[in-house]
Coordinates of N, CA and C in Angstrom, one line a residue:
L1 N 117.3 114.4 42.0 CA 117.0 114.8 43.4 C 118.1 114.5 44.3
E2 N 118.8 113.4 44.1 CA 119.9 113.0 45.0 C 120.9 114.1 45.0
E3 N 121.3 114.6 43.9 CA 122.3 115.7 43.8 C 121.7 117.0 44.4
F4 N 120.5 117.3 44.1 CA 119.8 118.5 44.6 C 119.8 118.6 46.1
L5 N 119.4 117.4 46.7 CA 119.3 117.3 48.2 C 120.6 117.0 48.9
N6 N 121.7 116.9 48.0 CA 123.0 116.7 48.6 C 123.2 115.4 49.3
F7 N 122.5 114.3 48.8 CA 122.6 113.0 49.4 C 123.7 112.2 48.7
T8 N 124.5 111.6 49.5 CA 125.6 110.7 49.0 C 125.5 109.4 49.7
R9 N 126.0 108.4 49.1 CA 126.1 107.0 49.7 C 124.7 106.5 50.0
L10 N 123.8 106.6 49.1 CA 122.4 106.1 49.3 C 122.3 104.6 49.6
K11 N 123.3 103.9 49.1 CA 123.3 102.5 49.3 C 123.4 102.1 50.8
T12 N 123.9 103.0 51.6 CA 124.1 102.7 53.0 C 123.2 103.5 53.9
S13 N 122.3 104.3 53.4 CA 121.4 105.1 54.2 C 120.0 104.9 53.8
W14 N 119.2 104.1 54.5 CA 117.8 103.9 54.2 C 117.0 105.2 54.4
R15 N 117.4 106.0 55.3 CA 116.7 107.2 55.6 C 116.7 108.1 54.3
K16 N 117.9 108.3 53.8 CA 118.1 109.1 52.6 C 117.4 108.5 51.4
A17 N 117.5 107.2 51.3 CA 116.8 106.5 50.1 C 115.3 106.7 50.2
V18 N 114.7 106.6 51.4 CA 113.3 106.8 51.5 C 112.9 108.2 51.2
L19 N 113.7 109.2 51.6 CA 113.4 110.6 51.3 C 113.5 110.8 49.8
I20 N 114.5 110.3 49.1 CA 114.5 110.4 47.7 C 113.3 109.8 47.0
D21 N 112.9 108.7 47.5 CA 111.7 108.0 46.9 C 110.4 108.9 47.2
Y22 N 110.3 109.4 48.4 CA 109.1 110.2 48.7 C 109.1 111.5 48.0
Y23 N 110.2 112.2 47.9 CA 110.2 113.4 47.1 C 110.0 113.2 45.7
T24 N 110.5 112.1 45.1 CA 110.3 111.8 43.7 C 108.8 111.5 43.4
A25 N 108.2 110.6 44.3 CA 106.8 110.3 44.1 C 106.0 111.5 44.2
G26 N 106.3 112.4 45.2 CA 105.5 113.7 45.3 C 105.6 114.6 44.1
F27 N 106.8 114.7 43.6 CA 107.1 115.5 42.4 C 106.3 115.0 41.2
L28 N 106.4 113.6 41.0 CA 105.7 113.0 39.9 C 104.1 113.2 40.0
W29 N 103.6 113.0 41.2 CA 102.2 113.2 41.5 C 101.8 114.6 41.1
A30 N 102.6 115.6 41.6 CA 102.2 117.0 41.3 C 102.3 117.3 39.8
K31 N 103.3 116.7 39.1 CA 103.3 116.9 37.6 C 102.1 116.3 37.0
E32 N 101.6 115.1 37.5 CA 100.4 114.5 36.9 C 99.2 115.3 37.2
M33 N 99.2 116.1 38.2 CA 98.1 117.0 38.5 C 98.2 118.3 37.7
N34 N 99.2 118.4 36.8 CA 99.4 119.5 35.9 C 99.5 120.8 36.7
F35 N 100.2 120.8 37.9 CA 100.4 122.0 38.6 C 101.3 122.9 37.8
S36 N 101.1 124.2 38.0 CA 102.0 125.2 37.4 C 103.3 125.1 38.1
L37 N 104.3 125.8 37.7 CA 105.6 125.8 38.3 C 105.5 126.4 39.8
I38 N 104.7 127.4 40.0 CA 104.6 128.0 41.3 C 103.8 127.0 42.2
Q39 N 102.8 126.3 41.7 CA 102.1 125.3 42.4 C 102.9 124.1 42.8
L40 N 103.7 123.7 41.8 CA 104.7 122.6 42.0 C 105.6 122.9 43.2
S41 N 106.1 124.1 43.1 CA 107.1 124.6 44.2 C 106.4 124.6 45.5
G42 N 105.1 125.1 45.6 CA 104.4 125.2 46.8 C 104.1 123.8 47.4
F43 N 103.7 122.9 46.5 CA 103.5 121.5 46.9 C 104.7 120.9 47.5
M44 N 105.9 121.1 46.8 CA 107.1 120.5 47.3 C 107.5 121.1 48.7
E45 N 107.2 122.4 48.8 CA 107.4 123.0 50.1 C 106.5 122.4 51.2
L46 N 105.3 122.2 50.9 CA 104.4 121.5 51.9 C 104.9 120.1 52.2
L47 N 105.3 119.4 51.2 CA 105.9 118.0 51.4 C 107.1 118.1 52.3
N48 N 108.0 119.0 52.1 CA 109.1 119.2 53.0 C 108.7 119.6 54.4
F49 N 107.7 120.4 54.5 CA 107.2 120.9 55.8 C 106.7 119.7 56.6
V50 N 105.9 118.9 56.1 CA 105.3 117.8 56.9 C 106.4 116.7 57.2
L51 N 107.4 116.5 56.3 CA 108.5 115.6 56.7 C 109.4 116.2 57.8
E52 N 109.6 117.5 57.7 CA 110.4 118.1 58.8 C 109.7 118.1 60.1
N53 N 108.4 118.2 60.1 CA 107.6 118.1 61.3 C 107.8 116.7 62.0
I54 N 108.0 115.7 61.2 CA 108.3 114.4 61.8 C 109.8 114.3 62.2
S55 N 110.7 114.6 61.3 CA 112.1 114.4 61.5 C 112.7 115.3 62.5
D56 N 112.5 116.6 62.3 CA 113.2 117.6 63.2 C 112.4 118.0 64.4
K57 N 111.1 118.1 64.3 CA 110.2 118.6 65.4 C 109.6 117.4 66.2
H58 N 109.7 116.2 65.7 CA 109.2 115.0 66.3 C 107.7 115.2 66.7
M59 N 106.9 115.7 65.7 CA 105.5 116.0 66.0 C 104.7 114.7 65.9
T60 N 103.7 114.6 66.7 CA 102.8 113.5 66.6 C 101.9 113.6 65.3
L61 N 101.3 112.5 65.0 CA 100.4 112.6 63.8 C 99.4 113.7 63.9
G62 N 98.7 113.7 65.1 CA 97.7 114.8 65.3 C 98.2 116.2 65.2
D63 N 99.4 116.4 65.7 CA 100.0 117.8 65.7 C 100.4 118.1 64.2
N64 N 100.9 117.1 63.5 CA 101.3 117.4 62.1 C 100.1 117.7 61.2
I65 N 99.0 116.9 61.5 CA 97.8 117.2 60.7 C 97.3 118.6 61.0
K66 N 97.3 119.0 62.3 CA 96.9 120.4 62.6 C 97.8 121.4 61.9
E67 N 99.1 121.2 61.9 CA 100.0 122.1 61.2 C 99.7 122.2 59.7
L68 N 99.4 121.1 59.1 CA 99.0 121.0 57.7 C 97.7 121.8 57.5
E69 N 96.8 121.6 58.4 CA 95.5 122.3 58.3 C 95.7 123.8 58.3
R70 N 96.5 124.2 59.2 CA 96.8 125.7 59.3 C 97.4 126.2 58.0
A71 N 98.3 125.5 57.5 CA 99.0 125.9 56.2 C 98.0 125.9 55.1
M72 N 97.1 124.9 55.0 CA 96.2 124.7 53.9 C 95.0 125.7 54.1
A73 N 94.7 126.3 55.2 CA 93.6 127.1 55.4 C 93.5 128.3 54.5
E74 N 94.6 128.7 53.9 CA 94.6 129.9 53.1 C 94.3 129.6 51.6
I75 N 94.2 128.3 51.3 CA 93.9 127.9 49.9 C 92.5 128.4 49.5
G76 N 92.5 128.9 48.2 CA 91.2 129.4 47.6 C 90.9 130.8 48.0
E77 N 91.6 131.5 48.8 CA 91.3 132.9 49.2 C 91.8 133.8 48.0
T78 N 91.0 134.8 47.8 CA 91.4 135.8 46.8 C 92.2 136.9 47.4
D79 N 92.7 137.7 46.5 CA 93.6 138.8 46.9 C 92.9 139.8 47.9
S80 N 91.6 139.9 47.7 CA 90.8 140.8 48.6 C 90.6 140.2 50.0
E81 N 90.8 138.9 50.1 CA 90.7 138.3 51.4 C 92.1 138.3 52.1
Q82 N 92.2 137.5 53.1 CA 93.5 137.4 53.8 C 94.6 137.1 52.9
G83 N 94.5 136.0 52.1 CA 95.5 135.7 51.1 C 96.8 135.4 51.7
G84 N 97.3 134.1 51.5 CA 98.6 133.8 52.0 C 99.4 133.1 51.0
D85 N 100.4 132.3 51.5 CA 101.4 131.7 50.6 C 100.8 130.7 49.7
L86 N 99.7 130.0 50.0 CA 99.1 128.9 49.2 C 97.9 129.3 48.5
N87 N 97.6 130.6 48.3 CA 96.4 131.0 47.7 C 96.4 130.8 46.2
F88 N 97.5 130.2 45.6 CA 97.5 129.9 44.2 C 97.0 128.5 43.9
F89 N 96.5 127.8 44.9 CA 95.9 126.5 44.7 C 94.4 126.7 44.7
T90 N 93.6 126.0 43.9 CA 92.2 126.0 44.0 C 91.8 125.1 45.2
I91 N 90.5 125.2 45.5 CA 90.0 124.4 46.6 C 90.1 122.9 46.2
E92 N 89.7 122.6 45.0 CA 89.8 121.2 44.5 C 91.2 120.7 44.6
Q93 N 92.2 121.5 44.2 CA 93.6 121.1 44.3 C 94.0 120.9 45.7
G94 N 93.5 121.8 46.6 CA 93.8 121.6 48.0 C 93.3 120.3 48.6
K95 N 92.1 119.9 48.2 CA 91.5 118.6 48.6 C 92.3 117.5 48.1
A96 N 92.8 117.6 46.9 CA 93.6 116.5 46.3 C 95.0 116.4 47.0
I97 N 95.5 117.6 47.4 CA 96.8 117.6 48.2 C 96.6 116.9 49.5
I98 N 95.5 117.2 50.2 CA 95.2 116.6 51.5 C 95.1 115.1 51.3
D99 N 94.3 114.7 50.3 CA 94.2 113.2 50.0 C 95.5 112.6 49.8
Y100 N 96.4 113.3 49.0 CA 97.7 112.8 48.8 C 98.5 112.5 50.1
F101 N 98.5 113.5 51.0 CA 99.2 113.3 52.2 C 98.6 112.2 53.1
I102 N 97.3 112.1 53.1 CA 96.6 111.1 53.9 C 97.1 109.7 53.4
N103 N 97.0 109.5 52.0 CA 97.3 108.2 51.5 C 98.8 107.9 51.4
S104 N 99.6 108.9 51.3 CA 101.1 108.6 51.1 C 101.9 108.7 52.4
L105 N 101.5 109.6 53.3 CA 102.4 109.8 54.5 C 101.6 109.5 55.8
F106 N 100.5 110.1 56.0 CA 99.8 110.0 57.3 C 99.3 108.5 57.5
Q107 N 99.0 107.8 56.5 CA 98.6 106.4 56.6 C 99.7 105.6 57.2
Y108 N 101.0 105.9 56.9 CA 102.1 105.2 57.3 C 103.0 106.0 58.3
Y109 N 102.3 106.8 59.1 CA 103.0 107.7 59.9 C 104.0 107.1 60.9
R110 N 103.6 105.9 61.5 CA 104.5 105.2 62.4 C 105.7 104.8 61.8
V111 N 105.7 104.4 60.5 CA 106.9 104.0 59.8 C 107.8 105.1 59.6
Y112 N 107.3 106.3 59.3 CA 108.1 107.5 59.1 C 108.7 107.9 60.4
E113 N 107.9 107.8 61.5 CA 108.4 108.2 62.8 C 109.6 107.3 63.2
F114 N 109.4 106.0 62.9 CA 110.5 105.1 63.2 C 111.7 105.4 62.4
L115 N 111.5 105.7 61.1 CA 112.6 105.9 60.2 C 113.4 107.1 60.7
F116 N 112.7 108.2 61.1 CA 113.4 109.4 61.5 C 113.9 109.5 62.9
Q117 N 113.1 108.8 63.8 CA 113.4 109.0 65.2 C 114.0 107.7 65.9
G118 N 113.8 106.6 65.2 CA 114.3 105.3 65.7 C 115.8 105.2 65.6
P119 N 116.4 104.2 66.3 CA 117.8 104.0 66.3 C 118.2 103.5 64.9
R120 N 119.4 103.8 64.5 CA 119.9 103.4 63.2 C 120.1 101.9 63.2

């Protein structure tokens, strides 16, 4: 992941080291969930989405949860319904994804805010 994300000098960048750790943990969790390749890709996109909401958009916890809710609203829809980018997840997988974000990111939101928005 270090090479894929174009990170260098991890020994001197806590921010990049934390990102590598979080992306790796997310990837391994998704593999343990036996997600298909497209589901794995969709999950990693969601993971990146919520992290960018903190780092680039400086969203509050409440706003980031609302954005995730909007993205996840399409889960479980069939082709005959509205159907969006995440309709390849089942409702149970969607619940597991939400639990993952609650336990891994939202629970420690202040730490991630400080990491991305605080002084170096």
